[in-house]
Structures are given as C-alpha cells and as structure tokens.
Coordinates of C-alpha atoms in Angstrom, one line a residue:
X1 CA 22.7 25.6 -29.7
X2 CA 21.9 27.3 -26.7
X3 CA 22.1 30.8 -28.6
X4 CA 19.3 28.9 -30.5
X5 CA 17.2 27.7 -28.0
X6 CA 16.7 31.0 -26.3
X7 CA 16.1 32.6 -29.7
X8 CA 13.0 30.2 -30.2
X9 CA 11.7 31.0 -26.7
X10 CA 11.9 34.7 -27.6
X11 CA 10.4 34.7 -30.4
X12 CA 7.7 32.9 -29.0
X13 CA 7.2 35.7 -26.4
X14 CA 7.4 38.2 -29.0
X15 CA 3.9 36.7 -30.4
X16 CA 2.7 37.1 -26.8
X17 CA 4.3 39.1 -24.3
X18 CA 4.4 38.2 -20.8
X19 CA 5.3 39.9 -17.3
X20 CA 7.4 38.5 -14.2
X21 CA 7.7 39.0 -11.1
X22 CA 11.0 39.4 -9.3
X23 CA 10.7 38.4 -5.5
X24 CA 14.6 40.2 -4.4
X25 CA 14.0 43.8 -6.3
X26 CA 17.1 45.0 -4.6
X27 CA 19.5 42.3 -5.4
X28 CA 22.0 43.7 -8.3
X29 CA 21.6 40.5 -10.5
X30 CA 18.0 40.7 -10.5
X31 CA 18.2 44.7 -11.4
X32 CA 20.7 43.8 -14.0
X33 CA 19.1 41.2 -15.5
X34 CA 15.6 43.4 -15.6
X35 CA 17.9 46.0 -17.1
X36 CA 18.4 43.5 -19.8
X37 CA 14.9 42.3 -20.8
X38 CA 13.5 45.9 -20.1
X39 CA 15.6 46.6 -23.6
X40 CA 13.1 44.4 -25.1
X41 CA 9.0 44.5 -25.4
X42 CA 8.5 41.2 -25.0
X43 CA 9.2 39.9 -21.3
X44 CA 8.0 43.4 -18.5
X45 CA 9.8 42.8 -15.5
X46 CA 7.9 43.8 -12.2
X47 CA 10.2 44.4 -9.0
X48 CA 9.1 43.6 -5.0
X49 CA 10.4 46.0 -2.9
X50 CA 10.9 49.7 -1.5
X51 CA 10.8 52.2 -4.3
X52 CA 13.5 54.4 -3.2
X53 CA 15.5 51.1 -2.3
X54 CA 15.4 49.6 -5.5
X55 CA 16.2 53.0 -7.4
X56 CA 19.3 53.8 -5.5
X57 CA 20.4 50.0 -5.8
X58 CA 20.2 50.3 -9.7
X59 CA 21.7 53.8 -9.8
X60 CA 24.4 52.4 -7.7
X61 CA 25.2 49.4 -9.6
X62 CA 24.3 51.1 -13.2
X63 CA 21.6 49.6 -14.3
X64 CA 18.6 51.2 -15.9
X65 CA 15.4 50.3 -15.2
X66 CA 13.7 53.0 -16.3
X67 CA 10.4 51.4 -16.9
X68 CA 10.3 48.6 -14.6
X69 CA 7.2 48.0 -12.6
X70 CA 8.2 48.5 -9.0
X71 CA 5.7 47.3 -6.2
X72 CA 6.0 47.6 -2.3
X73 CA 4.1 45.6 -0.1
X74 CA 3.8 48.1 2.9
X75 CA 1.7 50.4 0.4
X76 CA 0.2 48.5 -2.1
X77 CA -3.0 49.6 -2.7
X78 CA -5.2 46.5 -2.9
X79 CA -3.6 44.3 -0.2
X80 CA -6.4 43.9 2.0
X81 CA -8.1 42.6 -1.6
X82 CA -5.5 40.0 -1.6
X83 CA -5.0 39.2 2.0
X84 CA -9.0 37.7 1.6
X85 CA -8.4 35.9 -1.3
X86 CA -5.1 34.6 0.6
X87 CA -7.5 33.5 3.7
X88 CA -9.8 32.0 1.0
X89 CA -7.0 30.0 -0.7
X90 CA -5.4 29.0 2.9
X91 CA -9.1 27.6 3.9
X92 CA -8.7 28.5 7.4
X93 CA -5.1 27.4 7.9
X94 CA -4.1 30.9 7.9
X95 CA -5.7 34.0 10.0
X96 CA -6.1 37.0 8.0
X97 CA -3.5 39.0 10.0
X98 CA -1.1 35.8 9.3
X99 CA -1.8 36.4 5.9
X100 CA -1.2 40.0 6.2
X101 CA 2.0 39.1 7.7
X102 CA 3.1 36.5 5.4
X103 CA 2.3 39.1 2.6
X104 CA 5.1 41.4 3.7
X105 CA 7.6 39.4 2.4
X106 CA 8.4 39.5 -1.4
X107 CA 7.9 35.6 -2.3
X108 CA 4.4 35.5 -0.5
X109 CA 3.6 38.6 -2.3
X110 CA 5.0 38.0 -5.5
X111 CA 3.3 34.5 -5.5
X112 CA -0.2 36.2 -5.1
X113 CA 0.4 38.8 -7.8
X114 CA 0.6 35.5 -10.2
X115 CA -2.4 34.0 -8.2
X116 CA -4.4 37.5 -9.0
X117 CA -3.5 37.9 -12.6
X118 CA -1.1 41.0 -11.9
X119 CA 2.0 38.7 -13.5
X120 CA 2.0 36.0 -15.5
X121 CA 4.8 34.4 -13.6
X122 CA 7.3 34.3 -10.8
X123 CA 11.3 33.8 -10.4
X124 CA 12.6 34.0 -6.9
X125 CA 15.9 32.3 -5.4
X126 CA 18.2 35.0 -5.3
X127 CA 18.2 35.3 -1.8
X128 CA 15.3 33.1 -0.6
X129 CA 15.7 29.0 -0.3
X130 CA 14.2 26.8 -2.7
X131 CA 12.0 25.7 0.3
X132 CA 10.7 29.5 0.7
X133 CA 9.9 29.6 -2.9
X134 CA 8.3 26.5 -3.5
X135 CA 6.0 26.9 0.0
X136 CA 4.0 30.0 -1.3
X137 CA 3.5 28.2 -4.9
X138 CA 2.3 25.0 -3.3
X139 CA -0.2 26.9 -0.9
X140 CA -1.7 29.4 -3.5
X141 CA -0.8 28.7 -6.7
X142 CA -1.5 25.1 -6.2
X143 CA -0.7 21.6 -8.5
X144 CA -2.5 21.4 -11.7
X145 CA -6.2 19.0 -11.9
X146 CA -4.8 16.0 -12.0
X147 CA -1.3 16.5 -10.5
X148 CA -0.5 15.4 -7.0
X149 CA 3.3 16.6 -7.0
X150 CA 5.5 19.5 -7.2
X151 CA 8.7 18.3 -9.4
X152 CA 11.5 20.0 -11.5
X153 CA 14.1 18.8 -14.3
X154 CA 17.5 20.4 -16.1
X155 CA 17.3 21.9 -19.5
X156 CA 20.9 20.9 -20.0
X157 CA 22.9 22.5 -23.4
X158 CA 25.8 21.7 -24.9
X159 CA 27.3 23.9 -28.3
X160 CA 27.6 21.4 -31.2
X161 CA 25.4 19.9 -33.9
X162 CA 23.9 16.4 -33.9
X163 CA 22.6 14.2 -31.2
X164 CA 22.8 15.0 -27.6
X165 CA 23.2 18.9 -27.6
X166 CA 19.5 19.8 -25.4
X167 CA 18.8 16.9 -22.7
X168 CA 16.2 17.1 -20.1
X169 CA 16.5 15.6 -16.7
X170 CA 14.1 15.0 -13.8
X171 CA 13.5 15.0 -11.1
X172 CA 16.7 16.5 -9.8
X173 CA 15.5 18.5 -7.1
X174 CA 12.1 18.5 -5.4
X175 CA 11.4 14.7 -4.7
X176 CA 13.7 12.8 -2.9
X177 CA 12.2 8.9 -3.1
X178 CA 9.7 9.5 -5.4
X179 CA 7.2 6.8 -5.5
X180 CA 6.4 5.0 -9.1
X181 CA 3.3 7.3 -9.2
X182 CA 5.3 10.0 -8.8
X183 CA 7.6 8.6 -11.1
X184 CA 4.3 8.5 -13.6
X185 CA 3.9 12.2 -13.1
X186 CA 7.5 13.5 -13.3
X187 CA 8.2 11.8 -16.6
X188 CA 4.6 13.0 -18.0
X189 CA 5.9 16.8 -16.6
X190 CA 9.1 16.1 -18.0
X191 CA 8.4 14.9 -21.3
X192 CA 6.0 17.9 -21.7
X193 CA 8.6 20.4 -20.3
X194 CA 11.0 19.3 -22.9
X195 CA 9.0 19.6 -25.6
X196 CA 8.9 23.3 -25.2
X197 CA 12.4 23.9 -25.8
X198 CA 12.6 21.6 -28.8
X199 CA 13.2 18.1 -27.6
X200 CA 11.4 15.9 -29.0
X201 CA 11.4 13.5 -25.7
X202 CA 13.0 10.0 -26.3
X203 CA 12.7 9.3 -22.6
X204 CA 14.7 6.6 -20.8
X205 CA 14.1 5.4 -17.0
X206 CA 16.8 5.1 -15.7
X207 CA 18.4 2.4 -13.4
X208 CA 21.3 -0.2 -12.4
X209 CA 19.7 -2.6 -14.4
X210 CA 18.3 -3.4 -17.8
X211 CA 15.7 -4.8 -18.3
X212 CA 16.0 -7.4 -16.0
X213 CA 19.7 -7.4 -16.2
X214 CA 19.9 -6.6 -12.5
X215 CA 17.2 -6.7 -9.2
X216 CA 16.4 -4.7 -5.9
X217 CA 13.6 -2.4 -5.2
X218 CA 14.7 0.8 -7.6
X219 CA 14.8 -1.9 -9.9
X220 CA 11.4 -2.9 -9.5
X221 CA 10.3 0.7 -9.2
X222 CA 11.2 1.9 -12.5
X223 CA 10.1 -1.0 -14.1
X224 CA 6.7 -1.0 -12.8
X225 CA 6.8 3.1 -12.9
X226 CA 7.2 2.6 -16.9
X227 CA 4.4 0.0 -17.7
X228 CA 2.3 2.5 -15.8
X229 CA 3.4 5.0 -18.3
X230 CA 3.0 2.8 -20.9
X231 CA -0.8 2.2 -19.7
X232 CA -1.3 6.0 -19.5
X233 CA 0.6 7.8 -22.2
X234 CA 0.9 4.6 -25.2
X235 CA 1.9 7.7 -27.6
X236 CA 5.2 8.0 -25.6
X237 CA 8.2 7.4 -27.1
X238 CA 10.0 5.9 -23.4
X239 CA 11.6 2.8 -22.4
X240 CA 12.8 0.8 -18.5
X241 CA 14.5 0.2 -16.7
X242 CA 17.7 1.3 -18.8
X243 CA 21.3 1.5 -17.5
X244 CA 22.6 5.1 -18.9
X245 CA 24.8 3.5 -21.3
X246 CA 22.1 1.6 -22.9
X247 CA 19.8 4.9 -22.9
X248 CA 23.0 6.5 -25.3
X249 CA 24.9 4.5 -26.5
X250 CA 24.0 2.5 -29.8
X251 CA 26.4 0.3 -29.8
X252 CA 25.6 -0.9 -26.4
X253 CA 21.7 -0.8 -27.1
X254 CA 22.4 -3.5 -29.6
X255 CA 23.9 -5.8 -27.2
X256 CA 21.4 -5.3 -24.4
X257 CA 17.9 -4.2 -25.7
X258 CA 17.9 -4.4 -29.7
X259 CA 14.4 -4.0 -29.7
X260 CA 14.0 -0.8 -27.9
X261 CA 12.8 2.3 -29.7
X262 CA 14.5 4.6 -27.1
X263 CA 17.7 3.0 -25.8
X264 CA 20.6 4.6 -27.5
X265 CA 19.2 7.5 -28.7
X266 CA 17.4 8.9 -24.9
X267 CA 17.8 12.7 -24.6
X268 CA 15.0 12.5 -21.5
X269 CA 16.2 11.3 -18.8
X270 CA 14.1 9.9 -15.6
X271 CA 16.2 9.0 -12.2
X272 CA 14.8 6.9 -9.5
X273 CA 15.9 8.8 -6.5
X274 CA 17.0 12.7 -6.0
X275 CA 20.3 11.4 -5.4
X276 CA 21.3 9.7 -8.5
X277 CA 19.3 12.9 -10.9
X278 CA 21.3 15.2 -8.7
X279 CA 24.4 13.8 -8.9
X280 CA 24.0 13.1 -12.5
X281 CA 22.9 16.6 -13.8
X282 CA 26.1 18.3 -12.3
X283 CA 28.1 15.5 -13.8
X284 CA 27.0 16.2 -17.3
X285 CA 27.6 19.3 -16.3
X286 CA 31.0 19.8 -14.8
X287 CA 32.5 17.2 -16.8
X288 CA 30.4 16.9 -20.3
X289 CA 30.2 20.5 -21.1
X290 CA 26.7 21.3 -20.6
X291 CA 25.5 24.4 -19.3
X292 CA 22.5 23.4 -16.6
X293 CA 19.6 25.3 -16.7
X294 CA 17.0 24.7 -13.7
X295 CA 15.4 23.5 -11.7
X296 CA 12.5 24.4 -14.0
X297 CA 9.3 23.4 -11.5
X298 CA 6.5 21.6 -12.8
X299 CA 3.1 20.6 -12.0
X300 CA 2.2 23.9 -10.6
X301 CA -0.7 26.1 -12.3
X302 CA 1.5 28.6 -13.0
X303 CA 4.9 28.9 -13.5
X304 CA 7.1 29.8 -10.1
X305 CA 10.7 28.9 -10.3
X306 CA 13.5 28.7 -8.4
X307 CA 16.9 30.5 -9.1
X308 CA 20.2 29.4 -7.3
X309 CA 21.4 31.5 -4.7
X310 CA 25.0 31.8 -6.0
X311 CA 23.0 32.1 -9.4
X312 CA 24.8 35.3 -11.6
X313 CA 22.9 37.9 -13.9
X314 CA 23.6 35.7 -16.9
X315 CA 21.7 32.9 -15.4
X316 CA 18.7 35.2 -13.9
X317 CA 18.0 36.6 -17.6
X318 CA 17.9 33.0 -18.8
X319 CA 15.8 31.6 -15.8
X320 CA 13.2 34.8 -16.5
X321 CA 13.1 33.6 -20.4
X322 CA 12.7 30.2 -19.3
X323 CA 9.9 30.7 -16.9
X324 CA 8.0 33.1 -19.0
X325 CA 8.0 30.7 -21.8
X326 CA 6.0 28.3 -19.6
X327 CA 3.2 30.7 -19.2

C-alpha cells in the first residue's frame, strides 16, 4: 500500500516537476536521499551549505550528487536582494543586518529561497528543532488567507488490502490545546491533506465520550468544534464527539450511534489535545503496524516541513516526496 501511495505521488510530479530545498546539505541522510531522487527528473534537490563541504561529505559517504544544486549563503549572489524583501516581510521587527544575520543559517535561508520562487518547497529537521523550522515558515512564508494556525497530521500506512490501510491524524504536533476554532481549521487542513494521498476523509472527532455518552470540557469542545464544521463545510463526510472504537468499529457503531455516516468506518482522525494525537499516532504505530509519516505542516502558503532528527535516509526520501507533492 505504501509502495502505492508513493507511486501516485510520483507520478503526479512526473506531470510537474518540482525543486526542494534541503536546509542540512552536509548531513549524510540528506546527501543520500538527494542521491536518490537526483536519479529521477521529477523532484531537483537544491543543497544549503559550503560547496567544498558538501562535496567532500558525499564523496566521503558515497553518494553522487552530481547534479544537485548546491547554494552557500556567505556567497550567494543576490542576498542583499533577499535580505530587503526579508525586512519587508519582518515589517520592522527585524533590522536588516538581523536579517542578514538570520540569513546565514540554512533554515532562514532555505525558507526565503521558497518565499522568492528559487524552490518550490522546503524539508529541514535533520539537525534543526521543529521550533527552528517552523519559526522562519511562520515569519515569511506566512498562513494561508483565511488560516490563523500552523498545524500538522500523520500519513499513517499499513501493507494490506481493505479498510484501514492509509489513515490521517491531526493535529499531532504543533498545537497543544487547540481551541474549537482551531479544531475547525485543523480538521478542514486535515481532511484536505488526506485527500492528496488518496483518502477519501471519513473524519471522526474524537473524544471520551459519544455523543453525549460522557461530559467535561474536551467533551464540550469537540462537540461544539464539529457543529461548527458542520456549519462551514455541510459537504463533509465527519461526525462528534466519537470514542475511537465507535469511529472503527461497526459493530460498536451500531450499538452507540446507528445513525452516523462516519462512525465505524473513520480513517481521519481529529484529537482534542496534542497529548492524546501524540500518544495515539505512535500507538498505531508501534503496536498496529503502521509506518508514520509526518508531521506533514499545514496551513502554511507553501509547503515547509519538518523531518525528525533521528529521522534515516529512507524517511528523508519519503518526507521530500511528500512535501513536494503539496506544492
């Protein structure tokens, strides 16, 4: 299934090729996984660092990247181009020689080549904290017209046929209490998000309780969150509050919502709180055989995501597909 997945999502590139910017050009999973996509046309890596430094890495480590864009701060050629449309974008937070300063440093840098049309998108993380990745994006690339909110979700894949093989899960992340406007937001991103890798979103919000089963405040927050849903997006196929079991199971749909044109056959999942998304991804996970793909950040006007920092090659060359197939 996930052999699958990834298939669709080049072949979609193949119609349109994109570049992407790798913020850590000397890390050995990065130069390995540009090695790999450099075999193909369809996805251009474009390396931040010292020339020399990233050649000798690769030679060292065995990689070719003969053909990789490589592009170093200290000389590129139209940086003081970019450190005024950085002071413009900064409205006056930022100095130009902070700017200048800030642009030294490969996710800054690599941020403002998406901002400035060099790349079409960005994958840092190797190195950097998810913090440090998602600060430049939020200052320059900025939330979409309408969005308020920076949030993320899981691809999760599991080999098999049927039901339940691709799920999507948000927001496992970013947002740690999200409000029910939020919660508007990150099951609109969501839903959307999943759609591009061929879910089509049956999307349950999730909670202790359903429908009334059981009371408290998350309670009341993802109930409320999904009749605003309802009142924005009537076309979506999502239901709440729904205990987990009820979002999957049929059998126990019958007994508790009968009714419901989601419960027992979710495959989008909404949490109430970074804690119980969290928590729940890497169960599904380490105990239901899924292989976790993410976080995949949404909301943004461009896609900038965020790789693990014990992340492997294997999960950089997937990450790069996955982000490019957002642009």
């Amino acid at each position: 299934m996930a052999i699958h997945m990834f298939q669709q999502l080049i072949d979609t590139l193949k119609k349109s090729p994109k570049k992407i910017v790798f913020t850590e050009g000397t890390d050995p999973r990065i130069l390995e996984a540009s090695a790999r996509l450099l075999a193909g046309t369809w996805l251009s890596p474009i390396l931040i660092g010292n020339e020399d430094e990233i050649k000798a890495a690769a030679e060292e480590a065995c990689f070719n990247i003969r053909g990789a864009v490589i592009i170093d701060p200290v000389n590129y050629p139209d940086m003081e181009n970019m450190v005024q449309a950085m002071v413009e974008l900064r409205r006056g937070k930022m100095t130009p020689d902070e700017c200048r300063a800030a642009l030294k440093h490969g996710n800054y840098f690599g941020t403002m080549l998406v901002k400035m049309g060099v790349a079409d998108c960005l994958l840092g993380g190797a190195t950097y904290s998810t913090a440090d990745t998602v600060r430049p994006a939020l200052q320059l690339i900025k939330t979409k017209p309408g969005n308020k909110i920076v949030s993320s979700c899981f691809i999760l894949v599991r080999e098999g046929v049927g039901a339940n093989t691709v799920l999507a899960m948000g927001d496992c992340a970013i947002n740690i209490d999200p409000t029910e406007d939020d919660l508007v937001e990150i099951t609109t991103e969501v839903a959307h998000c999943a759609r591009l890798f061929g879910i089509e979103p049956k999307v349950a919000m999730l909670s202790y309780s359903t429908k009334g089963s059981g009371h408290g405040e998350t309670v009341d927050k993802m109930r409320h969150a999904y009749e605003k849903v309802m009142a924005t997006h009537p076309d979506f196929d999502v239901d709440g509050e729904l205990q987990f079991d009820a979002a999957v199971s049929p059998k126990v749909a019958e007994t508790k919502c009968k009714d419901s044109k989601v419960a027992g056959q979710a495959n989008t999942f909404i949490f109430p709180n970074i804690n119980a998304g969290n928590i729940g991804y890497k169960i599904a996970q380490r105990l239901g055989g899924f292989d976790a793909y993410g976080p995949v950040l949404l909301g943004l006007n461009a896609p900038i995501n965020d790789l693990s920092r014990g992340c492997n090659a294997q999960e950089v060359y997937s990450m790069a597909i996955i982000t490019a197939a957002l642009a």
